Amino acid sequence: MTRRLARTLLVAFALATAVDVLSLAAGYDAGHLIAKPLLMPLLAVYAGVRGGPRLLVAALLLGWCGDLALMSDADLAFLVGMASFAAGHVCYLVLFRRTARVRSAWLLGAYVTALVALVLLLWPDLPAGLRVPVAGYSLLLTAMAYGATRLGPVAGLGGALFMLSDTLIATGVADWPQLPNADFWIMLTYAAAQFLLVRGVLSPLGARRAPRAAYGEMRSTTP
C-alpha cells in the first residue's frame, strides 16, 4: 500500500512538472500558476511516505514557500523567497552531515572557485540592496551543493542543478542577457534538482534499512 501511494505521488509530481515546464514553454501562464505550487508539496509527501528524514521534508516545504514567494515580482517577495530557500539549504546541510562523511578536496576547490567567480561577476550588476543577501545566499547554496556530493553522484547532480537554476535567476536579477525562455530552464533544472536530492537522500537510507530488514526476517524465522 505504501509503495503504491509513493508511486502515485511520484507520478503526480512528474505530471505537475511536465505541465509546469510545458506551460512555460508555450507561454501559458495559467498552467504555470496552477502547477508550480503543487511541485514541492507532492515531492515532500512522497519523501515522507518513503520514510525520508524530517529535515528532507522540511527542506522541500521551505522550497515550496520560496516558490510561492517568487511568483510575485515584488522586491520584498524576492527576499522572502531567497530566505526560504536559504533555510531549506541549511536543512540539507545538516542532513548531509548526518548521512555521509566522504570528502573530496578537488570538488571543494571547484565549488569554491565557482562561488567566488559568480559573486565577483554578478556584484557590480546587482541592485545595491541585493548584493549582500545574494552573496550570502550563494555561499549557502554552494555549501549545500558541495555537501550533496557526499551522498554520491545522484545527489551531487541535484546540488549542481540547483546551483545552475539559481544562477539563472541571479543573472536575470543582474539584468544579464538571458537564454530564450529562461523561466522554462529555471523550473526544469529546479524540479530536477529537488527530485535528485530526494532520491540521493532516500537511496542510502534504503540501503541501510535493507540489511536490518533481512536480519529481522531471519530472526523471525529462526526456531
PDB file of C-alpha atoms in Angstrom:
ATOM      1  CA  MET A   1       0.000   0.000   0.000  1.00  0.00           C
ATOM      2  CA  THR A   2       2.817   2.392   0.937  1.00  0.00           C
ATOM      3  CA  ARG A   3       4.732   1.608  -2.241  1.00  0.00           C
ATOM      4  CA  ARG A   4       1.634   2.195  -4.348  1.00  0.00           C
ATOM      5  CA  LEU A   5       0.994   5.547  -2.673  1.00  0.00           C
ATOM      6  CA  ALA A   6       4.624   6.561  -3.144  1.00  0.00           C
ATOM      7  CA  ARG A   7       4.465   5.598  -6.817  1.00  0.00           C
ATOM      8  CA  THR A   8       1.246   7.579  -7.268  1.00  0.00           C
ATOM      9  CA  LEU A   9       2.774  10.654  -5.651  1.00  0.00           C
ATOM     10  CA  LEU A  10       5.873  10.381  -7.832  1.00  0.00           C
ATOM     11  CA  VAL A  11       3.752  10.130 -10.981  1.00  0.00           C
ATOM     12  CA  ALA A  12       1.723  13.144  -9.819  1.00  0.00           C
ATOM     13  CA  PHE A  13       4.940  15.105  -9.269  1.00  0.00           C
ATOM     14  CA  ALA A  14       6.186  14.161 -12.737  1.00  0.00           C
ATOM     15  CA  LEU A  15       2.884  15.218 -14.314  1.00  0.00           C
ATOM     16  CA  ALA A  16       2.812  18.533 -12.420  1.00  0.00           C
ATOM     17  CA  THR A  17       6.403  19.202 -13.502  1.00  0.00           C
ATOM     18  CA  ALA A  18       5.541  18.430 -17.127  1.00  0.00           C
ATOM     19  CA  VAL A  19       2.506  20.740 -17.007  1.00  0.00           C
ATOM     20  CA  ASP A  20       4.591  23.495 -15.446  1.00  0.00           C
ATOM     21  CA  VAL A  21       7.539  23.427 -17.845  1.00  0.00           C
ATOM     22  CA  LEU A  22       5.383  22.882 -20.922  1.00  0.00           C
ATOM     23  CA  SER A  23       3.161  25.789 -19.874  1.00  0.00           C
ATOM     24  CA  LEU A  24       6.254  27.969 -19.567  1.00  0.00           C
ATOM     25  CA  ALA A  25       7.481  26.814 -22.964  1.00  0.00           C
ATOM     26  CA  ALA A  26       4.097  27.625 -24.519  1.00  0.00           C
ATOM     27  CA  GLY A  27       3.647  30.910 -22.643  1.00  0.00           C
ATOM     28  CA  TYR A  28       0.521  29.563 -20.900  1.00  0.00           C
ATOM     29  CA  ASP A  29       0.655  31.458 -17.593  1.00  0.00           C
ATOM     30  CA  ALA A  30      -2.419  29.788 -16.083  1.00  0.00           C
ATOM     31  CA  GLY A  31      -0.825  26.337 -16.333  1.00  0.00           C
ATOM     32  CA  HIS A  32       2.312  27.581 -14.588  1.00  0.00           C
ATOM     33  CA  LEU A  33       0.323  29.285 -11.820  1.00  0.00           C
ATOM     34  CA  ILE A  34      -1.604  26.077 -11.146  1.00  0.00           C
ATOM     35  CA  ALA A  35       1.226  23.546 -11.458  1.00  0.00           C
ATOM     36  CA  LYS A  36       4.146  25.280  -9.743  1.00  0.00           C
ATOM     37  CA  PRO A  37       2.595  25.369  -6.231  1.00  0.00           C
ATOM     38  CA  LEU A  38       1.931  21.618  -6.443  1.00  0.00           C
ATOM     39  CA  LEU A  39       5.512  20.508  -7.092  1.00  0.00           C
ATOM     40  CA  MET A  40       7.209  20.654  -3.696  1.00  0.00           C
ATOM     41  CA  PRO A  41       4.182  19.510  -1.619  1.00  0.00           C
ATOM     42  CA  LEU A  42       3.891  16.400  -3.799  1.00  0.00           C
ATOM     43  CA  LEU A  43       7.612  15.712  -3.513  1.00  0.00           C
ATOM     44  CA  ALA A  44       7.559  16.360   0.247  1.00  0.00           C
ATOM     45  CA  VAL A  45       4.673  13.930   0.811  1.00  0.00           C
ATOM     46  CA  TYR A  46       6.469  11.383  -1.386  1.00  0.00           C
ATOM     47  CA  ALA A  47       9.606  11.764   0.719  1.00  0.00           C
ATOM     48  CA  GLY A  48       7.580  11.393   3.911  1.00  0.00           C
ATOM     49  CA  VAL A  49       5.774   8.279   2.662  1.00  0.00           C
ATOM     50  CA  ARG A  50       9.145   6.765   1.728  1.00  0.00           C
ATOM     51  CA  GLY A  51      10.343   7.313   5.290  1.00  0.00           C
ATOM     52  CA  GLY A  52      12.576  10.256   4.475  1.00  0.00           C
ATOM     53  CA  PRO A  53      14.090  12.288   7.332  1.00  0.00           C
ATOM     54  CA  ARG A  54      12.160  15.251   8.694  1.00  0.00           C
ATOM     55  CA  LEU A  55      14.929  17.572   7.568  1.00  0.00           C
ATOM     56  CA  LEU A  56      14.386  16.453   3.976  1.00  0.00           C
ATOM     57  CA  VAL A  57      10.650  17.125   4.191  1.00  0.00           C
ATOM     58  CA  ALA A  58      11.363  20.495   5.853  1.00  0.00           C
ATOM     59  CA  ALA A  59      13.795  21.473   3.075  1.00  0.00           C
ATOM     60  CA  LEU A  60      11.185  20.701   0.437  1.00  0.00           C
ATOM     61  CA  LEU A  61       8.425  22.610   2.227  1.00  0.00           C
ATOM     62  CA  LEU A  62      10.730  25.601   2.657  1.00  0.00           C
ATOM     63  CA  GLY A  63      11.392  25.363  -1.078  1.00  0.00           C
ATOM     64  CA  TRP A  64       7.625  25.451  -1.562  1.00  0.00           C
ATOM     65  CA  CYS A  65       7.429  28.669   0.480  1.00  0.00           C
ATOM     66  CA  GLY A  66      10.186  30.088  -1.700  1.00  0.00           C
ATOM     67  CA  ASP A  67       8.323  29.039  -4.849  1.00  0.00           C
ATOM     68  CA  LEU A  68       5.187  30.843  -3.698  1.00  0.00           C
ATOM     69  CA  ALA A  69       7.109  33.989  -2.800  1.00  0.00           C
ATOM     70  CA  LEU A  70       8.935  34.100  -6.132  1.00  0.00           C
ATOM     71  CA  MET A  71       5.648  34.027  -8.005  1.00  0.00           C
ATOM     72  CA  SER A  72       5.434  37.732  -7.124  1.00  0.00           C
ATOM     73  CA  ASP A  73       7.634  40.348  -8.774  1.00  0.00           C
ATOM     74  CA  ALA A  74       7.935  42.487  -5.630  1.00  0.00           C
ATOM     75  CA  ASP A  75      11.413  43.074  -4.195  1.00  0.00           C
ATOM     76  CA  LEU A  76      10.264  42.031  -0.704  1.00  0.00           C
ATOM     77  CA  ALA A  77       8.828  38.800  -2.090  1.00  0.00           C
ATOM     78  CA  PHE A  78      12.192  38.049  -3.726  1.00  0.00           C
ATOM     79  CA  LEU A  79      13.966  38.488  -0.379  1.00  0.00           C
ATOM     80  CA  VAL A  80      11.386  36.321   1.395  1.00  0.00           C
ATOM     81  CA  GLY A  81      11.779  33.641  -1.269  1.00  0.00           C
ATOM     82  CA  MET A  82      15.550  33.740  -1.008  1.00  0.00           C
ATOM     83  CA  ALA A  83      15.348  33.475   2.794  1.00  0.00           C
ATOM     84  CA  SER A  84      13.037  30.457   2.499  1.00  0.00           C
ATOM     85  CA  PHE A  85      15.399  28.677   0.126  1.00  0.00           C
ATOM     86  CA  ALA A  86      18.348  29.590   2.348  1.00  0.00           C
ATOM     87  CA  ALA A  87      16.608  27.942   5.315  1.00  0.00           C
ATOM     88  CA  GLY A  88      16.000  24.898   3.124  1.00  0.00           C
ATOM     89  CA  HIS A  89      19.695  24.746   2.271  1.00  0.00           C
ATOM     90  CA  VAL A  90      20.515  24.785   5.988  1.00  0.00           C
ATOM     91  CA  CYS A  91      18.224  21.766   6.433  1.00  0.00           C
ATOM     92  CA  TYR A  92      20.009  19.994   3.596  1.00  0.00           C
ATOM     93  CA  LEU A  93      23.429  20.850   5.035  1.00  0.00           C
ATOM     94  CA  VAL A  94      22.586  19.421   8.452  1.00  0.00           C
ATOM     95  CA  LEU A  95      21.089  16.341   6.798  1.00  0.00           C
ATOM     96  CA  PHE A  96      24.139  15.752   4.604  1.00  0.00           C
ATOM     97  CA  ARG A  97      26.463  15.968   7.595  1.00  0.00           C
ATOM     98  CA  ARG A  98      24.421  13.267   9.320  1.00  0.00           C
ATOM     99  CA  THR A  99      24.197  10.853   6.413  1.00  0.00           C
ATOM    100  CA  ALA A 100      27.674  10.859   4.861  1.00  0.00           C
ATOM    101  CA  ARG A 101      31.303  11.676   5.609  1.00  0.00           C
ATOM    102  CA  VAL A 102      33.043  11.325   2.246  1.00  0.00           C
ATOM    103  CA  ARG A 103      35.089  14.399   1.319  1.00  0.00           C
ATOM    104  CA  SER A 104      36.776  15.472  -1.906  1.00  0.00           C
ATOM    105  CA  ALA A 105      39.384  18.235  -1.925  1.00  0.00           C
ATOM    106  CA  TRP A 106      39.234  18.852  -5.673  1.00  0.00           C
ATOM    107  CA  LEU A 107      35.448  19.126  -5.642  1.00  0.00           C
ATOM    108  CA  LEU A 108      35.619  21.566  -2.753  1.00  0.00           C
ATOM    109  CA  GLY A 109      38.100  23.685  -4.716  1.00  0.00           C
ATOM    110  CA  ALA A 110      35.857  23.613  -7.789  1.00  0.00           C
ATOM    111  CA  TYR A 111      32.800  24.768  -5.844  1.00  0.00           C
ATOM    112  CA  VAL A 112      34.716  27.487  -4.005  1.00  0.00           C
ATOM    113  CA  THR A 113      36.095  28.747  -7.320  1.00  0.00           C
ATOM    114  CA  ALA A 114      32.620  28.778  -8.831  1.00  0.00           C
ATOM    115  CA  LEU A 115      31.247  30.688  -5.824  1.00  0.00           C
ATOM    116  CA  VAL A 116      33.949  33.358  -5.878  1.00  0.00           C
ATOM    117  CA  ALA A 117      33.733  33.806  -9.647  1.00  0.00           C
ATOM    118  CA  LEU A 118      29.937  34.065  -9.592  1.00  0.00           C
ATOM    119  CA  VAL A 119      29.803  36.642  -6.799  1.00  0.00           C
ATOM    120  CA  LEU A 120      32.589  38.765  -8.289  1.00  0.00           C
ATOM    121  CA  LEU A 121      30.986  38.774 -11.727  1.00  0.00           C
ATOM    122  CA  LEU A 122      27.454  39.489 -10.512  1.00  0.00           C
ATOM    123  CA  TRP A 123      28.301  42.035  -7.817  1.00  0.00           C
ATOM    124  CA  PRO A 124      28.590  45.183  -9.985  1.00  0.00           C
ATOM    125  CA  ASP A 125      25.316  44.490 -11.815  1.00  0.00           C
ATOM    126  CA  LEU A 126      23.151  43.526  -8.855  1.00  0.00           C
ATOM    127  CA  PRO A 127      20.898  46.153  -7.223  1.00  0.00           C
ATOM    128  CA  ALA A 128      22.787  47.622  -4.250  1.00  0.00           C
ATOM    129  CA  GLY A 129      20.271  46.316  -1.730  1.00  0.00           C
ATOM    130  CA  LEU A 130      20.567  42.743  -3.008  1.00  0.00           C
ATOM    131  CA  ARG A 131      24.334  42.391  -3.230  1.00  0.00           C
ATOM    132  CA  VAL A 132      24.991  41.189   0.308  1.00  0.00           C
ATOM    133  CA  PRO A 133      21.867  38.957   0.514  1.00  0.00           C
ATOM    134  CA  VAL A 134      22.694  37.342  -2.841  1.00  0.00           C
ATOM    135  CA  ALA A 135      26.327  36.795  -1.801  1.00  0.00           C
ATOM    136  CA  GLY A 136      25.254  35.205   1.494  1.00  0.00           C
ATOM    137  CA  TYR A 137      22.671  33.052  -0.216  1.00  0.00           C
ATOM    138  CA  SER A 138      25.223  31.971  -2.832  1.00  0.00           C
ATOM    139  CA  LEU A 139      27.541  30.834  -0.057  1.00  0.00           C
ATOM    140  CA  LEU A 140      24.818  28.655   1.490  1.00  0.00           C
ATOM    141  CA  LEU A 141      23.759  27.313  -1.915  1.00  0.00           C
ATOM    142  CA  THR A 142      27.327  26.364  -2.817  1.00  0.00           C
ATOM    143  CA  ALA A 143      27.881  24.696   0.554  1.00  0.00           C
ATOM    144  CA  MET A 144      24.694  22.682   0.037  1.00  0.00           C
ATOM    145  CA  ALA A 145      25.696  21.669  -3.492  1.00  0.00           C
ATOM    146  CA  TYR A 146      29.125  20.533  -2.309  1.00  0.00           C
ATOM    147  CA  GLY A 147      27.602  18.734   0.666  1.00  0.00           C
ATOM    148  CA  ALA A 148      25.276  16.854  -1.678  1.00  0.00           C
ATOM    149  CA  THR A 149      28.284  15.272  -3.398  1.00  0.00           C
ATOM    150  CA  ARG A 150      28.945  13.346  -0.173  1.00  0.00           C
ATOM    151  CA  LEU A 151      25.858  11.226  -0.854  1.00  0.00           C
ATOM    152  CA  GLY A 152      27.002  10.184  -4.315  1.00  0.00           C
ATOM    153  CA  PRO A 153      26.541  11.229  -7.953  1.00  0.00           C
ATOM    154  CA  VAL A 154      22.721  11.413  -7.903  1.00  0.00           C
ATOM    155  CA  ALA A 155      22.521  13.910  -5.047  1.00  0.00           C
ATOM    156  CA  GLY A 156      25.661  15.628  -6.359  1.00  0.00           C
ATOM    157  CA  LEU A 157      23.986  16.245  -9.713  1.00  0.00           C
ATOM    158  CA  GLY A 158      20.932  17.544  -7.866  1.00  0.00           C
ATOM    159  CA  GLY A 159      23.040  20.070  -5.982  1.00  0.00           C
ATOM    160  CA  ALA A 160      24.788  21.181  -9.168  1.00  0.00           C
ATOM    161  CA  LEU A 161      21.446  21.662 -10.964  1.00  0.00           C
ATOM    162  CA  PHE A 162      20.154  23.693  -8.019  1.00  0.00           C
ATOM    163  CA  MET A 163      23.167  25.972  -8.416  1.00  0.00           C
ATOM    164  CA  LEU A 164      22.521  26.266 -12.148  1.00  0.00           C
ATOM    165  CA  SER A 165      18.841  27.093 -11.631  1.00  0.00           C
ATOM    166  CA  ASP A 166      19.551  29.793  -9.059  1.00  0.00           C
ATOM    167  CA  THR A 167      22.406  31.181 -11.130  1.00  0.00           C
ATOM    168  CA  LEU A 168      19.961  31.699 -13.986  1.00  0.00           C
ATOM    169  CA  ILE A 169      17.698  33.606 -11.582  1.00  0.00           C
ATOM    170  CA  ALA A 170      20.607  35.709 -10.300  1.00  0.00           C
ATOM    171  CA  THR A 171      21.763  36.646 -13.793  1.00  0.00           C
ATOM    172  CA  GLY A 172      18.213  37.766 -14.538  1.00  0.00           C
ATOM    173  CA  VAL A 173      18.210  39.970 -11.423  1.00  0.00           C
ATOM    174  CA  ALA A 174      21.553  41.387 -12.573  1.00  0.00           C
ATOM    175  CA  ASP A 175      19.948  42.133 -15.944  1.00  0.00           C
ATOM    176  CA  TRP A 176      22.378  39.960 -17.886  1.00  0.00           C
ATOM    177  CA  PRO A 177      21.381  38.568 -21.306  1.00  0.00           C
ATOM    178  CA  GLN A 178      19.146  35.535 -20.776  1.00  0.00           C
ATOM    179  CA  LEU A 179      18.573  32.238 -22.528  1.00  0.00           C
ATOM    180  CA  PRO A 180      15.456  32.110 -24.691  1.00  0.00           C
ATOM    181  CA  ASN A 181      12.525  31.210 -22.423  1.00  0.00           C
ATOM    182  CA  ALA A 182      14.698  31.421 -19.313  1.00  0.00           C
ATOM    183  CA  ASP A 183      11.829  30.559 -16.935  1.00  0.00           C
ATOM    184  CA  PHE A 184      11.484  27.177 -18.651  1.00  0.00           C
ATOM    185  CA  TRP A 185      15.122  26.312 -17.957  1.00  0.00           C
ATOM    186  CA  ILE A 186      14.951  27.654 -14.408  1.00  0.00           C
ATOM    187  CA  MET A 187      11.979  25.461 -13.492  1.00  0.00           C
ATOM    188  CA  LEU A 188      13.247  22.413 -15.377  1.00  0.00           C
ATOM    189  CA  THR A 189      16.616  22.454 -13.600  1.00  0.00           C
ATOM    190  CA  TYR A 190      14.996  23.302 -10.249  1.00  0.00           C
ATOM    191  CA  ALA A 191      12.440  20.474 -10.336  1.00  0.00           C
ATOM    192  CA  ALA A 192      15.109  18.013 -11.461  1.00  0.00           C
ATOM    193  CA  ALA A 193      17.447  19.244  -8.708  1.00  0.00           C
ATOM    194  CA  GLN A 194      14.947  18.735  -5.906  1.00  0.00           C
ATOM    195  CA  PHE A 195      13.944  15.315  -7.233  1.00  0.00           C
ATOM    196  CA  LEU A 196      17.564  14.163  -7.486  1.00  0.00           C
ATOM    197  CA  LEU A 197      18.324  15.432  -3.987  1.00  0.00           C
ATOM    198  CA  VAL A 198      15.367  13.448  -2.655  1.00  0.00           C
ATOM    199  CA  ARG A 199      16.486  10.299  -4.476  1.00  0.00           C
ATOM    200  CA  GLY A 200      20.052  10.850  -3.316  1.00  0.00           C
ATOM    201  CA  VAL A 201      18.943  11.042   0.312  1.00  0.00           C
ATOM    202  CA  LEU A 202      16.479   8.149   0.147  1.00  0.00           C
ATOM    203  CA  SER A 203      18.835   5.715  -1.596  1.00  0.00           C
ATOM    204  CA  PRO A 204      21.386   5.488   1.264  1.00  0.00           C
ATOM    205  CA  LEU A 205      18.508   5.181   3.734  1.00  0.00           C
ATOM    206  CA  GLY A 206      17.065   2.264   1.784  1.00  0.00           C
ATOM    207  CA  ALA A 207      20.470   0.614   1.542  1.00  0.00           C
ATOM    208  CA  ARG A 208      20.920   0.829   5.316  1.00  0.00           C
ATOM    209  CA  ARG A 209      17.430  -0.458   6.043  1.00  0.00           C
ATOM    210  CA  ALA A 210      17.675  -3.489   3.742  1.00  0.00           C
ATOM    211  CA  PRO A 211      20.215  -5.423   5.872  1.00  0.00           C
ATOM    212  CA  ARG A 212      18.233  -4.633   9.045  1.00  0.00           C
ATOM    213  CA  ALA A 213      15.016  -5.849   7.415  1.00  0.00           C
ATOM    214  CA  ALA A 214      16.709  -9.030   6.220  1.00  0.00           C
ATOM    215  CA  TYR A 215      18.180  -9.619   9.679  1.00  0.00           C
ATOM    216  CA  GLY A 216      14.761  -9.103  11.286  1.00  0.00           C
ATOM    217  CA  GLU A 217      13.157 -11.550   8.850  1.00  0.00           C
ATOM    218  CA  MET A 218      15.885 -14.099   9.514  1.00  0.00           C
ATOM    219  CA  ARG A 219      15.388 -13.822  13.272  1.00  0.00           C
ATOM    220  CA  SER A 220      11.636 -14.179  12.935  1.00  0.00           C
ATOM    221  CA  THR A 221      12.060 -17.469  11.046  1.00  0.00           C
ATOM    222  CA  THR A 222      14.784 -18.876  13.290  1.00  0.00           C
ATOM    223  CA  PRO A 223      13.475 -21.535  15.704  1.00  0.00           C
TER     224      PRO A 223
END
